[in-house]
Amino acid sequence: MTVTSPRGFRASGVTAGLKPSGQPDLALVVNDGPQHAVAAVYTSNRCKANPVLFSQKVTAGGGARAVVLNSGGANCFTGQFGYETTEMTAAEVAAGLTATGNEPVTASDIVVCSTGLIGVGDQTWRDTLLGGITPAINALSATGGEDAARAIMTTDTVPKNVEVSVGDCTIGGIAKGAGMLAPALATMLVVLTTDAQLTPEELDTALRHATARSFDRLDSDACMSTNDTVVLMSSGASGVHPDLDAFTQALTEACQDLARQLMSDAEGAAHNIAITTSGAASESDAVEVSRAVSRSNLFKTAIFGEDPNWGRIVAQVGTTSAEFDPANIDVTVNGVPVCVASGPHADPETVVFTRDVTVDINLNAGDHRATVWTNDLTHQYVEENSAYSS
Amino acid sequence: MTVTSPRGFRASGVTAGLKPSGQPDLALVVNDGPQHAVAAVYTSNRCKANPVLFSQKVTAGGGARAVVLNSGGANCFTGQFGYETTEMTAAEVAAGLTATGNEPVTASDIVVCSTGLIGVGDQTWRDTLLGGITPAINALSATGGEDAARAIMTTDTVPKNVEVSVGDCTIGGIAKGAGMLAPALATMLVVLTTDAQLTPEELDTALRHATARSFDRLDSDACMSTNDTVVLMSSGASGVHPDLDAFTQALTEACQDLARQLMSDAEGAAHNIAITTSGAASESDAVEVSRAVSRSNLFKTAIFGEDPNWGRIVAQVGTTSAEFDPANIDVTVNGVPVCVASGPHADPETVVFTRDVTVDINLNAGDHRATVWTNDLTHQYVEENSAYSS
């Protein structure tokens, strides 16, 4: 259940030597066709990494042969030299695929993703990265997806893979990082594959729908990365053109599965929190309220302390522009209605905490709802992010 | 150097019994005139506490005789009962001042401020609060300002006082909390006094100028309180009408002094961070960029770890709508230019850290600049806010 589950894909994960730890740091996912359609979404950060600047041009054309991903360096704010490193990486992959395949591949067919420390990318780093590409080509296999998932890990503690079926087609995926698309924590990289026969336009429509309802609603620590990339490739190897709505639904499930895996492995988290706002006048109101709560450090530390502090929740609701009556807000934590009609209700002491926490906010202003997923703010988060330069 | 430094003011701080610790929790600052002009700014949180809802009406009239402040309960989201508690508090203070003074005072002459846990404010709490008012009236003195400063403390470790002279006039102040007006950490309450002869309109103009360049640029943890209040009273007891520009400048200095005291005592902070953005196309661009950096948990944990991680700084710059060229940003930490023209420059290892940290960002896009003050994100912050229900 990974990127090589759908027919028509090979993958690999090897050690180029970019990580001091010697762990795998270079991954390759190749689309063997017969079709080579691609769609992608990228970080909305205006300070974009070189691989993002390069890959945007590749995927704009609607076709790609492969995605090459490295951990151990973000190649961001590394100037023209860094951009050239990305171009050389793509060219090296294209040359390797041309040499081992049946048709010519060019650098403009290759999507490049990088993750790691910003500002890293000197001559030694470039040489190390390029030196890993031939081994990665040689290691390609139809069962290599999990190796690829492992090679893109940074602070992740477990690799993330997914597989979803839709009729006779399969969707596979790998992911790293813990965060959302925009904004994002440490870089989030996601590669999705499918053997469905779909045009680049259909892939793009499905991907935007799916990411808007999965990664875009994961807000671990409100920090937007310079390198976030979600790329979806279709090989068409199933020979089947699925119903687009069914495919989009399945793709959304796959993305939500990966998003939950990311949240569960977020840096230093002790609780997974699902914040659902209902009774909203619009879906965007519901998202705004849930997201505002997910970004409160006071709320997040309270959950770490297993304190159902609803005062910190309503204080965040009050910072939004959503439609509501400040005198008529309900808050339920893990099923206990601690605040009803904007006043204290059930005894907060009766709330039972486990790893998974649900916060339900009812604005009593309409019929719309939305959930945002986040984590608590813990000692471990502070430790990892103060001691580790990422 | 406190609220009783200017002529025409008395103050007190007593223990009503709202805090389990038995520490002082009720403060009173009385303006004995001859004039009773007032101006105030309040939280922009839409979920406002009852004392804010009440006091907004009082200060809208431009006159006030006293400010009564309690810690040990925010009286927020306590419904109509809580609002009536605020009204009764004001009425009790008015009755006490009428009984001990020369002219009648009404509840509509009294500003009320509360701070502590949201949702707290039952009958026992009301009775305890009201019971403290007569002792507070009896304790009023022309040297009571520091007692008042102590009685409004919650998680503060030291009381905050200030005094600034402007010609023959004096400005005094007290403050509690650690945060900004909008948004704000735990509730920030500030009482400023002056013996200058100024109209409510002049006070309002000066106060808005001063708070916009002091408390509004303090962003400790991006959480907006339901109770924030800054109130400025003038007694006119100096008999002097100062130049308004000079007064505004002095008031701004007083507010910046208190803002720095708040930052230095912020919950769990190990570093005071001044983030200055220069070379901005506008002052609002500079504020937006500095504030975006001040809200990054990744940046704040890096500073806790004394890691001049400029990648986390530029990643935040990229989230803003400010005018800049992503290829031409400079970042200097404690005087060391770690990033020049959007690339690595001086060795980050050479940055020397002390309690005070300066981050200077040059957008190279104009002549404007602004500074936002914040703190690092520490284990102590997590500990205080997970273990303490506030």
XYZ file of N, CA and C in Angstrom, chain A residues 68-264:
591
model
N 11.717 13.130 -8.237
C 12.904 12.830 -7.441
C 12.849 13.697 -6.188
N 13.053 13.098 -5.039
C 12.897 13.814 -3.770
C 14.121 13.564 -2.901
N 14.635 14.641 -2.280
C 15.719 14.433 -1.321
C 15.362 15.035 0.027
N 15.777 14.382 1.082
C 15.794 14.993 2.420
C 17.241 15.433 2.668
N 17.511 16.092 3.808
C 18.886 16.519 4.088
C 19.269 17.854 3.485
N 18.277 18.691 3.167
C 18.580 20.009 2.603
C 17.431 20.501 1.754
N 16.928 21.736 2.029
C 15.732 22.230 1.349
C 16.037 22.918 0.028
N 17.319 23.202 -0.235
C 17.708 23.944 -1.440
C 16.831 25.189 -1.615
N 16.646 25.902 -0.510
C 15.848 27.139 -0.510
C 16.741 28.282 -0.050
N 16.620 29.450 -0.688
C 17.479 30.592 -0.401
C 18.940 30.193 -0.576
N 19.174 29.544 -1.721
C 20.520 29.144 -2.095
C 20.888 29.763 -3.441
N 20.034 30.705 -3.906
C 20.368 31.506 -5.073
C 20.380 30.752 -6.399
N 20.999 31.375 -7.396
C 21.065 30.818 -8.747
C 21.789 29.476 -8.743
N 22.810 29.383 -7.881
C 23.556 28.121 -7.775
C 22.612 26.983 -7.378
N 21.719 27.287 -6.414
C 20.769 26.280 -5.956
C 19.783 25.894 -7.044
N 19.350 26.893 -7.844
C 18.424 26.584 -8.939
C 19.100 25.675 -9.958
N 20.353 25.969 -10.228
C 21.101 25.133 -11.174
C 21.267 23.704 -10.634
N 21.408 23.585 -9.316
C 21.489 22.242 -8.711
C 20.209 21.464 -9.005
N 19.064 22.140 -8.868
C 17.788 21.482 -9.166
C 17.725 21.071 -10.633
N 18.138 21.969 -11.520
C 18.138 21.649 -12.968
C 19.037 20.446 -13.256
N 20.204 20.432 -12.595
C 21.150 19.332 -12.824
C 20.594 18.016 -12.273
N 19.852 18.098 -11.161
C 19.242 16.909 -10.575
C 18.240 16.313 -11.556
N 17.393 17.179 -12.110
C 16.390 16.724 -13.076
C 17.065 16.136 -14.316
N 18.119 16.793 -14.775
C 18.819 16.333 -15.978
C 19.466 14.972 -15.743
N 20.012 14.798 -14.546
C 20.677 13.529 -14.216
C 19.665 12.377 -14.167
N 18.507 12.666 -13.585
C 17.448 11.653 -13.532
C 16.979 11.332 -14.956
N 16.790 12.370 -15.764
C 16.331 12.175 -17.148
C 17.341 11.332 -17.929
N 18.607 11.597 -17.743
C 19.652 10.846 -18.461
C 19.630 9.379 -18.043
N 19.466 9.167 -16.745
C 19.432 7.793 -16.233
C 18.229 7.031 -16.757
N 17.073 7.694 -16.827
C 15.867 7.034 -17.333
C 15.979 6.779 -18.830
N 16.613 7.712 -19.540
C 16.817 7.534 -20.982
C 17.717 6.331 -21.227
N 18.779 6.235 -20.435
C 19.756 5.152 -20.630
C 19.171 3.784 -20.316
N 18.238 3.750 -19.366
C 17.700 2.457 -18.945
C 16.328 2.161 -19.534
N 15.796 3.100 -20.339
C 14.443 2.930 -20.871
C 14.425 2.829 -22.380
N 13.220 2.981 -22.923
C 13.059 2.799 -24.354
C 12.848 4.103 -25.106
N 12.713 5.214 -24.393
C 12.481 6.477 -25.095
C 13.191 7.604 -24.362
N 13.493 8.665 -25.063
C 14.237 9.771 -24.442
C 13.385 10.534 -23.413
N 14.000 10.844 -22.280
C 13.368 11.648 -21.230
C 14.211 12.908 -21.048
N 13.539 14.058 -20.847
C 14.312 15.299 -20.652
C 14.079 15.841 -19.245
N 14.929 16.798 -18.852
C 14.838 17.390 -17.513
C 13.463 18.001 -17.271
N 12.827 18.465 -18.334
C 11.517 19.098 -18.162
C 10.406 18.076 -17.927
N 10.754 16.787 -17.870
C 9.799 15.732 -17.530
C 9.898 15.330 -16.060
N 10.798 15.960 -15.311
C 11.114 15.495 -13.954
C 10.692 16.523 -12.895
N 9.890 16.080 -11.936
C 9.513 16.914 -10.789
C 10.566 16.719 -9.694
N 11.025 17.833 -9.097
C 12.056 17.759 -8.052
C 11.490 18.311 -6.744
N 11.713 17.576 -5.649
C 11.298 18.027 -4.310
C 12.469 17.902 -3.352
N 12.618 18.892 -2.467
C 13.690 18.839 -1.469
C 13.125 19.207 -0.109
N 13.722 18.672 0.950
C 13.311 19.034 2.307
C 14.506 18.950 3.241
N 14.527 19.846 4.210
C 15.643 19.914 5.150
C 15.890 21.360 5.523
N 17.121 21.680 5.867
C 17.456 23.016 6.337
C 17.491 24.023 5.188
N 16.875 25.185 5.382
C 16.953 26.286 4.423
C 18.376 26.843 4.419
N 18.854 27.211 3.238
C 20.181 27.819 3.137
C 21.285 26.801 2.867
N 20.927 25.519 2.903
C 21.913 24.464 2.649
C 21.908 24.131 1.160
N 23.062 24.041 0.534
C 23.113 23.695 -0.883
C 24.388 24.159 -1.570
N 25.545 23.868 -0.975
C 26.808 24.290 -1.590
C 27.303 23.237 -2.579
N 28.524 23.414 -3.079
C 29.070 22.508 -4.093
C 29.141 21.066 -3.586
N 29.549 20.891 -2.330
C 29.649 19.534 -1.769
C 28.273 18.878 -1.719
N 27.290 19.679 -1.291
C 25.915 19.170 -1.190
C 25.421 18.758 -2.579
N 25.677 19.614 -3.568
C 25.261 19.306 -4.937
C 25.904 18.006 -5.426
N 27.192 17.883 -5.197
C 27.906 16.689 -5.659
C 27.349 15.430 -4.998
N 27.054 15.550 -3.701
C 26.524 14.401 -2.962
C 25.165 13.989 -3.510
N 24.313 15.005 -3.746
C 22.979 14.738 -4.280
C 23.063 14.073 -5.649
N 23.844 14.663 -6.545
C 23.932 14.131 -7.907
C 24.539 12.724 -7.908
N 25.449 12.489 -6.976
C 26.085 11.176 -6.888
C 25.116 10.069 -6.492
N 23.999 10.445 -5.893
C 23.030 9.442 -5.445
C 22.049 9.013 -6.521
N 22.034 9.731 -7.623
C 20.970 9.491 -8.601
C 21.127 8.173 -9.358
N 22.340 7.856 -9.772
C 22.532 6.568 -10.468
C 22.158 5.390 -9.566
N 22.635 5.363 -8.318
C 22.161 4.291 -7.422
C 20.636 4.258 -7.292
N 19.995 5.413 -7.270
C 18.534 5.455 -7.146
C 17.871 4.878 -8.390
N 18.424 5.181 -9.550
C 17.910 4.617 -10.811
C 18.068 3.096 -10.791
N 19.248 2.670 -10.367
C 19.529 1.223 -10.374
C 18.657 0.462 -9.369
N 18.218 1.150 -8.323
C 17.424 0.487 -7.277
C 15.931 0.470 -7.580
N 15.525 1.120 -8.673
C 14.087 1.201 -8.985
C 13.453 -0.178 -9.070
N 12.294 -0.335 -8.423
C 11.578 -1.604 -8.533
C 10.086 -1.374 -8.347
N 9.302 -2.331 -8.778
C 7.847 -2.231 -8.685
C 7.359 -2.424 -7.255
N 8.284 -2.678 -6.334
C 7.920 -2.799 -4.917
C 8.713 -1.808 -4.083
N 9.250 -0.765 -4.731
C 10.151 0.159 -4.024
C 9.482 1.316 -3.310
N 8.138 1.361 -3.311
C 7.439 2.517 -2.740
C 7.775 2.774 -1.285
N 7.860 1.701 -0.499
C 8.125 1.913 0.927
C 9.553 2.392 1.183
N 10.482 1.981 0.318
C 11.838 2.528 0.428
C 11.829 4.031 0.152
N 11.039 4.431 -0.842
C 10.935 5.867 -1.161
C 10.336 6.619 0.019
N 9.293 6.038 0.627
C 8.650 6.692 1.774
C 9.650 6.904 2.909
N 10.568 5.927 3.066
C 11.537 6.016 4.157
C 12.619 7.058 3.841
N 12.954 7.209 2.593
C 14.056 8.104 2.213
C 13.680 9.586 2.284
N 12.384 9.888 2.373
C 11.999 11.312 2.440
C 11.722 11.759 3.871
N 11.913 10.886 4.851
C 11.658 11.250 6.252
C 12.693 12.265 6.761
N 12.239 13.213 7.567
C 13.188 14.092 8.280
C 12.980 13.860 9.778
N 12.082 14.662 10.407
C 11.790 14.402 11.817
C 10.676 13.372 11.973
N 10.156 12.859 10.878
C 9.154 11.797 10.948
C 9.741 10.610 11.707
N 8.896 9.934 12.472
C 9.374 8.730 13.168
C 8.939 7.463 12.448
N 7.923 7.576 11.587
C 7.478 6.424 10.799
C 7.215 6.878 9.365
N 7.446 5.983 8.387
C 7.098 6.320 7.005
C 5.575 6.321 6.851
N 5.073 7.095 5.885
C 3.631 7.200 5.660
C 3.298 6.712 4.258
N 2.433 5.720 4.181
C 2.003 5.146 2.910
C 0.485 5.039 2.896
N -0.092 4.970 1.702
C -1.536 4.786 1.613
C -1.889 4.084 0.312
N -3.004 3.374 0.336
C -3.554 2.771 -0.885
C -5.067 2.775 -0.779
N -5.727 3.237 -1.841
C -7.187 3.267 -1.882
C -7.613 2.743 -3.252
N -8.689 1.945 -3.294
C -9.199 1.445 -4.576
C -10.424 2.244 -4.986
N -10.577 2.405 -6.292
C -11.790 3.019 -6.818
C -12.143 2.236 -8.086
N -13.125 1.358 -7.963
C -13.461 0.464 -9.068
C -12.266 -0.415 -9.383
N -11.867 -0.437 -10.658
C -10.728 -1.259 -11.063
C -9.415 -0.489 -10.996
N -9.466 0.730 -10.469
C -8.258 1.540 -10.391
C -7.750 1.590 -8.950
N -6.483 1.946 -8.826
C -5.849 2.044 -7.522
C -5.182 3.415 -7.386
N -5.236 3.944 -6.170
C -4.511 5.178 -5.851
C -3.511 4.822 -4.755
N -2.269 5.215 -4.923
C -1.258 4.996 -3.894
C -0.621 6.309 -3.505
N 0.052 6.328 -2.348
C 0.691 7.585 -1.950
C 1.726 7.397 -0.861
N 2.679 8.343 -0.806
C 3.624 8.445 0.300
C 3.661 9.907 0.750
N 4.054 10.140 1.995
C 4.102 11.506 2.510
C 5.173 11.617 3.578
N 5.646 12.830 3.792
C 6.547 13.120 4.907
C 6.206 14.497 5.469
N 6.682 14.733 6.722
C 6.433 16.026 7.334
C 5.222 15.960 8.223
N 4.950 17.061 8.870
C 3.779 17.134 9.719
C 3.289 18.555 9.631
N 2.244 18.733 8.856
C 1.764 20.094 8.677
C 0.745 20.130 7.571
N 0.472 21.338 7.120
C -0.536 21.467 6.101
C 0.083 22.132 4.891
N -0.707 22.285 3.863
C -0.178 22.871 2.653
C 0.147 24.328 2.837
N -0.780 25.048 3.382
C -0.571 26.493 3.470
C -1.371 27.006 4.634
N -0.760 27.329 5.702
C 0.675 27.189 5.960
C 1.061 25.780 6.358
N 2.337 25.584 6.527
C 2.840 24.249 6.833
C 3.970 24.308 7.840
N 4.070 23.271 8.565
C 5.164 23.060 9.513
C 6.411 22.789 8.706
N 7.237 21.911 9.203
C 8.348 21.442 8.392
C 7.757 21.016 7.055
N 8.572 21.061 6.040
C 8.087 20.744 4.700
C 7.215 19.496 4.647
N 6.104 19.597 3.952
C 5.298 18.420 3.669
C 5.478 18.058 2.202
N 5.890 16.841 1.934
C 5.996 16.343 0.565
C 5.081 15.135 0.432
N 4.284 15.111 -0.626
C 3.372 14.002 -0.865
C 3.463 13.619 -2.340
N 3.644 12.343 -2.588
C 3.570 11.835 -3.955
C 2.415 10.857 -4.024
N 1.492 11.093 -4.951
C 0.347 10.213 -5.161
C 0.451 9.632 -6.554
N 0.067 8.377 -6.683
C 0.103 7.721 -7.993
C -1.240 7.046 -8.245
N -1.564 6.873 -9.507
C -2.772 6.104 -9.854
C -2.610 5.499 -11.240
N -3.244 4.353 -11.399
C -3.236 3.733 -12.725
C -4.496 4.078 -13.513
N -5.312 4.985 -12.975
C -6.513 5.420 -13.689
C -6.117 6.196 -14.941
N -6.955 6.111 -15.947
C -6.745 6.913 -17.162
C -7.455 8.244 -16.991
N -6.697 9.284 -16.712
C -7.296 10.597 -16.510
C -6.414 11.642 -17.161
N -7.029 12.724 -17.624
C -6.250 13.805 -18.231
C -5.627 14.654 -17.128
N -4.597 15.426 -17.463
C -4.015 16.334 -16.480
C -5.075 17.259 -15.860
N -6.046 17.693 -16.646
C -7.081 18.597 -16.147
C -7.956 17.872 -15.114
N -8.300 16.614 -15.417
C -9.097 15.845 -14.462
C -8.307 15.589 -13.173
N -7.025 15.269 -13.319
C -6.179 15.059 -12.134
C -6.128 16.328 -11.288
N -5.990 17.454 -11.976
C -5.876 18.739 -11.277
C -7.149 19.041 -10.492
N -8.297 18.827 -11.116
C -9.581 19.065 -10.448
C -9.719 18.185 -9.211
N -9.416 16.900 -9.386
C -9.540 15.956 -8.270
C -8.550 16.308 -7.153
N -7.320 16.673 -7.544
C -6.286 16.945 -6.542
C -6.618 18.190 -5.719
N -7.114 19.226 -6.376
C -7.445 20.463 -5.647
C -8.605 20.231 -4.676
N -9.574 19.430 -5.113
C -10.678 19.090 -4.220
C -10.155 18.320 -3.003
N -9.319 17.339 -3.263
C -8.857 16.451 -2.196
C -7.956 17.187 -1.200
N -7.016 17.987 -1.700
C -6.085 18.660 -0.782
C -6.797 19.734 0.033
N -7.811 20.374 -0.565
C -8.547 21.413 0.167
C -9.264 20.832 1.377
N -9.606 19.535 1.311
C -10.353 18.902 2.394
C -9.496 17.934 3.209
N -8.190 18.009 3.068
C -7.318 17.115 3.841
C -6.116 17.904 4.365
N -5.070 18.010 3.538
C -3.858 18.695 4.009
C -4.127 20.154 4.374
N -5.035 20.798 3.624
C -5.342 22.198 3.910
C -6.058 22.380 5.246
N -6.573 21.295 5.813
C -7.275 21.402 7.097
C -6.483 20.775 8.231
N -5.216 20.570 7.972
C -4.304 20.070 8.997
C -3.424 21.257 9.374
N -3.476 21.665 10.620
C -2.724 22.859 11.016
C -1.977 22.547 12.294
N -0.816 21.935 12.121
C -0.081 21.472 13.299
C 0.530 22.629 14.063
N 1.237 23.513 13.389
C 1.786 24.657 14.126
C 1.812 25.953 13.333
N 0.939 26.068 12.342
C 0.690 27.346 11.667
C 1.907 27.922 10.956
N 2.945 27.097 10.763
C 4.130 27.594 10.058
C 4.151 27.069 8.628
N 4.227 27.983 7.672
C 4.146 27.629 6.263
C 5.540 27.369 5.701
N 5.714 26.246 5.078
C 7.021 25.888 4.540
C 7.267 26.526 3.187
N 8.530 26.549 2.798
C 8.947 27.069 1.489
C 8.956 25.980 0.431
N 8.759 24.715 0.824
C 8.993 23.591 -0.086
C 7.798 22.665 -0.307
N 6.657 22.916 0.366
C 5.530 21.984 0.295
C 5.121 21.656 -1.131
N 4.962 20.383 -1.381
C 4.561 19.926 -2.707
C 3.678 18.684 -2.570
N 2.580 18.662 -3.294
C 1.773 17.451 -3.438
C 1.655 17.187 -4.933
N 2.157 16.045 -5.370
C 2.145 15.750 -6.800
C 1.403 14.435 -7.036
N 0.584 14.416 -8.069
C -0.230 13.246 -8.422
C 0.080 12.849 -9.861
N 0.527 11.614 -10.043
C 0.838 11.120 -11.389
C -0.105 9.981 -11.750
N -0.548 9.947 -13.002
C -1.347 8.795 -13.437
C -0.642 8.095 -14.587
N -0.610 6.770 -14.508
C 0.028 5.959 -15.551
C -0.985 5.466 -16.579
N -2.252 5.445 -16.191
C -3.272 4.910 -17.089
C -3.162 3.410 -17.298
N -2.284 2.766 -16.529
C -1.992 1.345 -16.768
C -3.166 0.420 -16.490
N -4.203 0.922 -15.825
C -5.398 0.090 -15.597
C -6.237 -0.016 -16.855
N -6.042 0.909 -17.764
C -6.867 0.950 -18.961
C -8.288 1.406 -18.702
N -8.528 1.906 -17.490
C -9.884 2.279 -17.093
C -9.963 3.779 -16.823
N -11.000 4.410 -17.363
C -11.290 5.800 -17.026
C -12.395 5.791 -15.985
N -12.068 6.041 -14.724
C -13.091 5.962 -13.673
C -14.010 7.177 -13.709
N -15.164 7.036 -13.054
C -16.035 8.185 -12.840
C -15.263 9.223 -12.041
N -15.249 10.473 -12.507
C -14.386 11.479 -11.877
C -14.806 11.777 -10.441
N -16.117 11.773 -10.182
C -16.569 12.016 -8.808
C -16.106 10.904 -7.869
N -16.224 9.661 -8.328
C -15.795 8.531 -7.492
C -14.290 8.592 -7.261
N -13.549 8.926 -8.334
C -12.095 9.027 -8.204
C -11.725 10.136 -7.221
N -12.402 11.273 -7.348
C -12.115 12.409 -6.478
C -12.386 12.050 -5.010
N -13.470 11.309 -4.794
C -13.809 10.880 -3.449
C -12.732 9.958 -2.881
N -12.286 9.022 -3.714
C -11.251 8.081 -3.273
C -9.931 8.803 -3.020
N -9.624 9.747 -3.899
C -8.386 10.517 -3.723
C -8.445 11.331 -2.434
N -9.623 11.877 -2.143
C -9.800 12.647 -0.906
C -9.584 11.757 0.310
N -10.109 10.528 0.235
C -9.895 9.576 1.335
C -8.417 9.272 1.514
N -7.724 9.072 0.391
C -6.292 8.784 0.468
C -5.544 9.961 1.111
N -5.897 11.179 0.710
C -5.231 12.368 1.255
C -5.558 12.546 2.735
N -6.806 12.258 3.115
C -7.180 12.394 4.521
C -6.459 11.350 5.370
N -6.288 10.155 4.797
C -5.554 9.105 5.505
C -4.112 9.560 5.749
N -3.460 10.059 4.693
C -2.086 10.539 4.848
C -2.027 11.718 5.810
N -3.019 12.616 5.739
C -3.047 13.785 6.633
C -3.121 13.334 8.084
N -3.954 12.308 8.335
C -4.042 11.802 9.721
C -2.726 11.150 10.150
N -2.058 10.486 9.220
C -0.754 9.895 9.554
C 0.255 10.994 9.894
N 0.203 12.072 9.133
C 1.102 13.204 9.405
C 0.815 13.782 10.784
N -0.474 13.992 11.096
C -0.836 14.577 12.388
C -0.397 13.679 13.534
N -0.578 12.381 13.364
C -0.254 11.451 14.451
C 1.239 11.399 14.726
